[in-house]
């Protein structure tokens, strides 16, 4: 099996989380602070190469009715660029409605100060996205 990298793509940051090789444990990685698509690509490619990632799971922020709003369209456009500029990578989208809300709630519950939450919220959201994907995969495989 291989590691899977999850992304929570925002306008200013990209939160990251990665699975272990058995796709059981999810670990939160650092957040990428977006500068340009080319620099973002280079940072992503470095992580992809370091961990031997073949699949990116990307949170797609759908509207509550399931439709794609402006932010979801931005994410897809961003990831279309990445798909064209990173070789041999599969991109899978996962509905990420309310992951940021859940991540923020975790930070509040663990008494992380408001000014420090932004440092962690995107990577924790990526963690939720990857856990959701892995749970869906286990369900498909009857595990």
PDB file of C-alpha atoms in Angstrom:
ATOM      1  CA  UNK A   1       0.000   0.000   0.000  1.00  0.00           C
ATOM      2  CA  UNK A   2       1.033   3.590  -0.290  1.00  0.00           C
ATOM      3  CA  UNK A   3       0.708   6.760   1.714  1.00  0.00           C
ATOM      4  CA  UNK A   4      -2.082   9.172   0.801  1.00  0.00           C
ATOM      5  CA  UNK A   5      -1.771  12.941   1.182  1.00  0.00           C
ATOM      6  CA  UNK A   6      -4.826  15.054   2.016  1.00  0.00           C
ATOM      7  CA  UNK A   7      -5.149  18.749   1.231  1.00  0.00           C
ATOM      8  CA  UNK A   8      -7.451  21.380   2.653  1.00  0.00           C
ATOM      9  CA  UNK A   9      -7.010  24.133   0.057  1.00  0.00           C
ATOM     10  CA  UNK A  10      -7.824  27.668   1.128  1.00  0.00           C
ATOM     11  CA  UNK A  11      -7.151  31.066  -0.387  1.00  0.00           C
ATOM     12  CA  UNK A  12      -4.054  31.658   1.768  1.00  0.00           C
ATOM     13  CA  UNK A  13      -3.063  28.220   3.035  1.00  0.00           C
ATOM     14  CA  UNK A  14      -3.087  24.524   2.223  1.00  0.00           C
ATOM     15  CA  UNK A  15      -3.509  22.229   5.215  1.00  0.00           C
ATOM     16  CA  UNK A  16      -1.847  18.821   4.908  1.00  0.00           C
ATOM     17  CA  UNK A  17      -2.297  15.403   6.474  1.00  0.00           C
ATOM     18  CA  UNK A  18      -0.787  12.074   5.482  1.00  0.00           C
ATOM     19  CA  UNK A  19      -1.594   8.416   6.047  1.00  0.00           C
ATOM     20  CA  UNK A  20       0.830   5.692   6.997  1.00  0.00           C
ATOM     21  CA  UNK A  21       1.624   2.975   4.439  1.00  0.00           C
ATOM     22  CA  UNK A  22      -1.172   0.750   5.771  1.00  0.00           C
ATOM     23  CA  UNK A  23      -3.641   3.645   5.480  1.00  0.00           C
ATOM     24  CA  UNK A  24      -4.711   3.299   9.098  1.00  0.00           C
ATOM     25  CA  UNK A  25      -3.019   6.193  10.908  1.00  0.00           C
ATOM     26  CA  UNK A  26      -3.446   9.808   9.818  1.00  0.00           C
ATOM     27  CA  UNK A  27      -0.808  12.358  10.788  1.00  0.00           C
ATOM     28  CA  UNK A  28      -1.195  16.102  10.502  1.00  0.00           C
ATOM     29  CA  UNK A  29       1.632  17.853   8.613  1.00  0.00           C
ATOM     30  CA  UNK A  30       2.588  21.509   8.451  1.00  0.00           C
ATOM     31  CA  UNK A  31       0.459  24.023   6.610  1.00  0.00           C
ATOM     32  CA  UNK A  32       1.701  25.470   3.327  1.00  0.00           C
ATOM     33  CA  UNK A  33       1.329  29.236   3.228  1.00  0.00           C
ATOM     34  CA  UNK A  34       0.410  29.949  -0.369  1.00  0.00           C
ATOM     35  CA  UNK A  35       2.645  32.288  -2.332  1.00  0.00           C
ATOM     36  CA  UNK A  36       2.302  31.355  -6.006  1.00  0.00           C
ATOM     37  CA  UNK A  37       1.026  28.269  -7.779  1.00  0.00           C
ATOM     38  CA  UNK A  38       4.540  27.419  -8.933  1.00  0.00           C
ATOM     39  CA  UNK A  39       6.008  27.676  -5.426  1.00  0.00           C
ATOM     40  CA  UNK A  40       3.026  25.770  -4.014  1.00  0.00           C
ATOM     41  CA  UNK A  41       3.620  23.056  -6.616  1.00  0.00           C
ATOM     42  CA  UNK A  42       7.278  22.819  -5.653  1.00  0.00           C
ATOM     43  CA  UNK A  43       6.416  22.483  -1.947  1.00  0.00           C
ATOM     44  CA  UNK A  44       3.747  19.860  -2.680  1.00  0.00           C
ATOM     45  CA  UNK A  45       6.051  17.944  -5.004  1.00  0.00           C
ATOM     46  CA  UNK A  46       8.741  17.872  -2.314  1.00  0.00           C
ATOM     47  CA  UNK A  47       6.276  16.305   0.162  1.00  0.00           C
ATOM     48  CA  UNK A  48       4.920  13.907  -2.485  1.00  0.00           C
ATOM     49  CA  UNK A  49       8.449  12.749  -3.323  1.00  0.00           C
ATOM     50  CA  UNK A  50       9.523  12.532   0.331  1.00  0.00           C
ATOM     51  CA  UNK A  51       6.634  10.222   1.253  1.00  0.00           C
ATOM     52  CA  UNK A  52       6.171   8.414  -2.085  1.00  0.00           C
ATOM     53  CA  UNK A  53       2.593   9.656  -2.486  1.00  0.00           C
ATOM     54  CA  UNK A  54       0.578   8.615  -5.560  1.00  0.00           C
ATOM     55  CA  UNK A  55      -2.859   9.906  -4.454  1.00  0.00           C
ATOM     56  CA  UNK A  56      -3.986  13.325  -3.265  1.00  0.00           C
ATOM     57  CA  UNK A  57      -7.304  13.530  -1.441  1.00  0.00           C
ATOM     58  CA  UNK A  58      -8.618  17.069  -1.687  1.00  0.00           C
ATOM     59  CA  UNK A  59     -11.442  18.558   0.325  1.00  0.00           C
ATOM     60  CA  UNK A  60     -14.124  20.034  -1.903  1.00  0.00           C
ATOM     61  CA  UNK A  61     -16.114  22.684  -0.021  1.00  0.00           C
ATOM     62  CA  UNK A  62     -19.611  22.046  -1.306  1.00  0.00           C
ATOM     63  CA  UNK A  63     -22.632  24.147  -0.419  1.00  0.00           C
ATOM     64  CA  UNK A  64     -25.031  22.657   2.106  1.00  0.00           C
ATOM     65  CA  UNK A  65     -27.316  21.598  -0.787  1.00  0.00           C
ATOM     66  CA  UNK A  66     -24.422  19.671  -2.376  1.00  0.00           C
ATOM     67  CA  UNK A  67     -23.802  22.108  -5.215  1.00  0.00           C
ATOM     68  CA  UNK A  68     -20.398  23.594  -6.050  1.00  0.00           C
ATOM     69  CA  UNK A  69     -20.037  27.189  -4.957  1.00  0.00           C
ATOM     70  CA  UNK A  70     -17.318  29.732  -5.762  1.00  0.00           C
ATOM     71  CA  UNK A  71     -14.795  28.289  -3.278  1.00  0.00           C
ATOM     72  CA  UNK A  72     -15.211  24.750  -4.636  1.00  0.00           C
ATOM     73  CA  UNK A  73     -14.598  26.067  -8.140  1.00  0.00           C
ATOM     74  CA  UNK A  74     -11.411  27.790  -6.938  1.00  0.00           C
ATOM     75  CA  UNK A  75     -10.195  24.525  -5.391  1.00  0.00           C
ATOM     76  CA  UNK A  76     -10.864  22.598  -8.607  1.00  0.00           C
ATOM     77  CA  UNK A  77      -9.040  25.204 -10.690  1.00  0.00           C
ATOM     78  CA  UNK A  78      -6.071  25.124  -8.315  1.00  0.00           C
ATOM     79  CA  UNK A  79      -5.954  21.339  -8.401  1.00  0.00           C
ATOM     80  CA  UNK A  80      -6.287  21.278 -12.217  1.00  0.00           C
ATOM     81  CA  UNK A  81      -3.039  23.272 -12.272  1.00  0.00           C
ATOM     82  CA  UNK A  82      -1.415  20.786  -9.880  1.00  0.00           C
ATOM     83  CA  UNK A  83      -2.606  17.810 -11.953  1.00  0.00           C
ATOM     84  CA  UNK A  84      -0.999  19.304 -15.072  1.00  0.00           C
ATOM     85  CA  UNK A  85       2.241  20.148 -13.250  1.00  0.00           C
ATOM     86  CA  UNK A  86       2.851  17.128 -11.025  1.00  0.00           C
ATOM     87  CA  UNK A  87       3.474  13.854 -12.833  1.00  0.00           C
ATOM     88  CA  UNK A  88       1.854  10.536 -11.928  1.00  0.00           C
ATOM     89  CA  UNK A  89      -0.531  11.818  -9.288  1.00  0.00           C
ATOM     90  CA  UNK A  90      -4.164  10.849  -8.832  1.00  0.00           C
ATOM     91  CA  UNK A  91      -6.513  13.462  -7.391  1.00  0.00           C
ATOM     92  CA  UNK A  92      -9.642  12.422  -5.519  1.00  0.00           C
ATOM     93  CA  UNK A  93     -12.185  14.895  -4.156  1.00  0.00           C
ATOM     94  CA  UNK A  94     -13.993  14.420  -0.854  1.00  0.00           C
ATOM     95  CA  UNK A  95     -16.895  16.496   0.431  1.00  0.00           C
ATOM     96  CA  UNK A  96     -15.435  18.629   3.195  1.00  0.00           C
ATOM     97  CA  UNK A  97     -18.520  20.409   4.465  1.00  0.00           C
ATOM     98  CA  UNK A  98     -18.029  21.416   8.086  1.00  0.00           C
ATOM     99  CA  UNK A  99     -14.476  20.035   8.447  1.00  0.00           C
ATOM    100  CA  UNK A 100     -13.125  23.481   9.333  1.00  0.00           C
ATOM    101  CA  UNK A 101     -15.932  23.884  11.866  1.00  0.00           C
ATOM    102  CA  UNK A 102     -15.033  20.508  13.406  1.00  0.00           C
ATOM    103  CA  UNK A 103     -11.328  21.356  13.413  1.00  0.00           C
ATOM    104  CA  UNK A 104     -11.986  24.686  15.110  1.00  0.00           C
ATOM    105  CA  UNK A 105     -14.136  22.957  17.707  1.00  0.00           C
ATOM    106  CA  UNK A 106     -11.265  20.559  18.518  1.00  0.00           C
ATOM    107  CA  UNK A 107      -8.899  23.490  18.979  1.00  0.00           C
ATOM    108  CA  UNK A 108     -11.358  25.299  21.235  1.00  0.00           C
ATOM    109  CA  UNK A 109     -11.976  22.136  23.264  1.00  0.00           C
ATOM    110  CA  UNK A 110      -8.226  21.716  23.778  1.00  0.00           C
ATOM    111  CA  UNK A 111      -7.898  25.350  24.904  1.00  0.00           C
ATOM    112  CA  UNK A 112      -5.781  26.575  21.979  1.00  0.00           C
ATOM    113  CA  UNK A 113      -5.772  30.368  22.090  1.00  0.00           C
ATOM    114  CA  UNK A 114      -7.731  32.120  19.339  1.00  0.00           C
ATOM    115  CA  UNK A 115      -4.609  33.769  17.864  1.00  0.00           C
ATOM    116  CA  UNK A 116      -2.914  30.354  17.523  1.00  0.00           C
ATOM    117  CA  UNK A 117      -5.829  28.433  15.994  1.00  0.00           C
ATOM    118  CA  UNK A 118      -5.177  29.542  12.409  1.00  0.00           C
ATOM    119  CA  UNK A 119      -1.758  27.832  12.546  1.00  0.00           C
ATOM    120  CA  UNK A 120      -3.437  24.449  13.044  1.00  0.00           C
ATOM    121  CA  UNK A 121      -7.004  24.561  11.743  1.00  0.00           C
ATOM    122  CA  UNK A 122      -6.231  23.806   8.070  1.00  0.00           C
ATOM    123  CA  UNK A 123      -4.049  20.782   8.812  1.00  0.00           C
ATOM    124  CA  UNK A 124      -6.601  19.428  11.271  1.00  0.00           C
ATOM    125  CA  UNK A 125      -9.270  19.903   8.595  1.00  0.00           C
ATOM    126  CA  UNK A 126      -7.021  17.952   6.173  1.00  0.00           C
ATOM    127  CA  UNK A 127      -6.822  15.239   8.833  1.00  0.00           C
ATOM    128  CA  UNK A 128     -10.654  15.036   8.885  1.00  0.00           C
ATOM    129  CA  UNK A 129     -10.724  14.928   5.065  1.00  0.00           C
ATOM    130  CA  UNK A 130      -8.266  12.022   4.949  1.00  0.00           C
ATOM    131  CA  UNK A 131     -10.052  10.123   7.724  1.00  0.00           C
ATOM    132  CA  UNK A 132     -13.324  10.525   5.813  1.00  0.00           C
ATOM    133  CA  UNK A 133     -11.720   9.166   2.635  1.00  0.00           C
ATOM    134  CA  UNK A 134     -10.091   6.205   4.397  1.00  0.00           C
ATOM    135  CA  UNK A 135     -13.382   5.358   6.149  1.00  0.00           C
ATOM    136  CA  UNK A 136     -15.169   5.439   2.778  1.00  0.00           C
ATOM    137  CA  UNK A 137     -12.522   3.136   1.287  1.00  0.00           C
ATOM    138  CA  UNK A 138     -12.874   0.682   4.172  1.00  0.00           C
ATOM    139  CA  UNK A 139     -16.635   0.709   3.665  1.00  0.00           C
ATOM    140  CA  UNK A 140     -16.230  -0.108  -0.035  1.00  0.00           C
ATOM    141  CA  UNK A 141     -13.896  -2.979   0.780  1.00  0.00           C
ATOM    142  CA  UNK A 142     -16.195  -4.393   3.446  1.00  0.00           C
ATOM    143  CA  UNK A 143     -13.695  -3.941   6.270  1.00  0.00           C
TER     144      UNK A 143
END
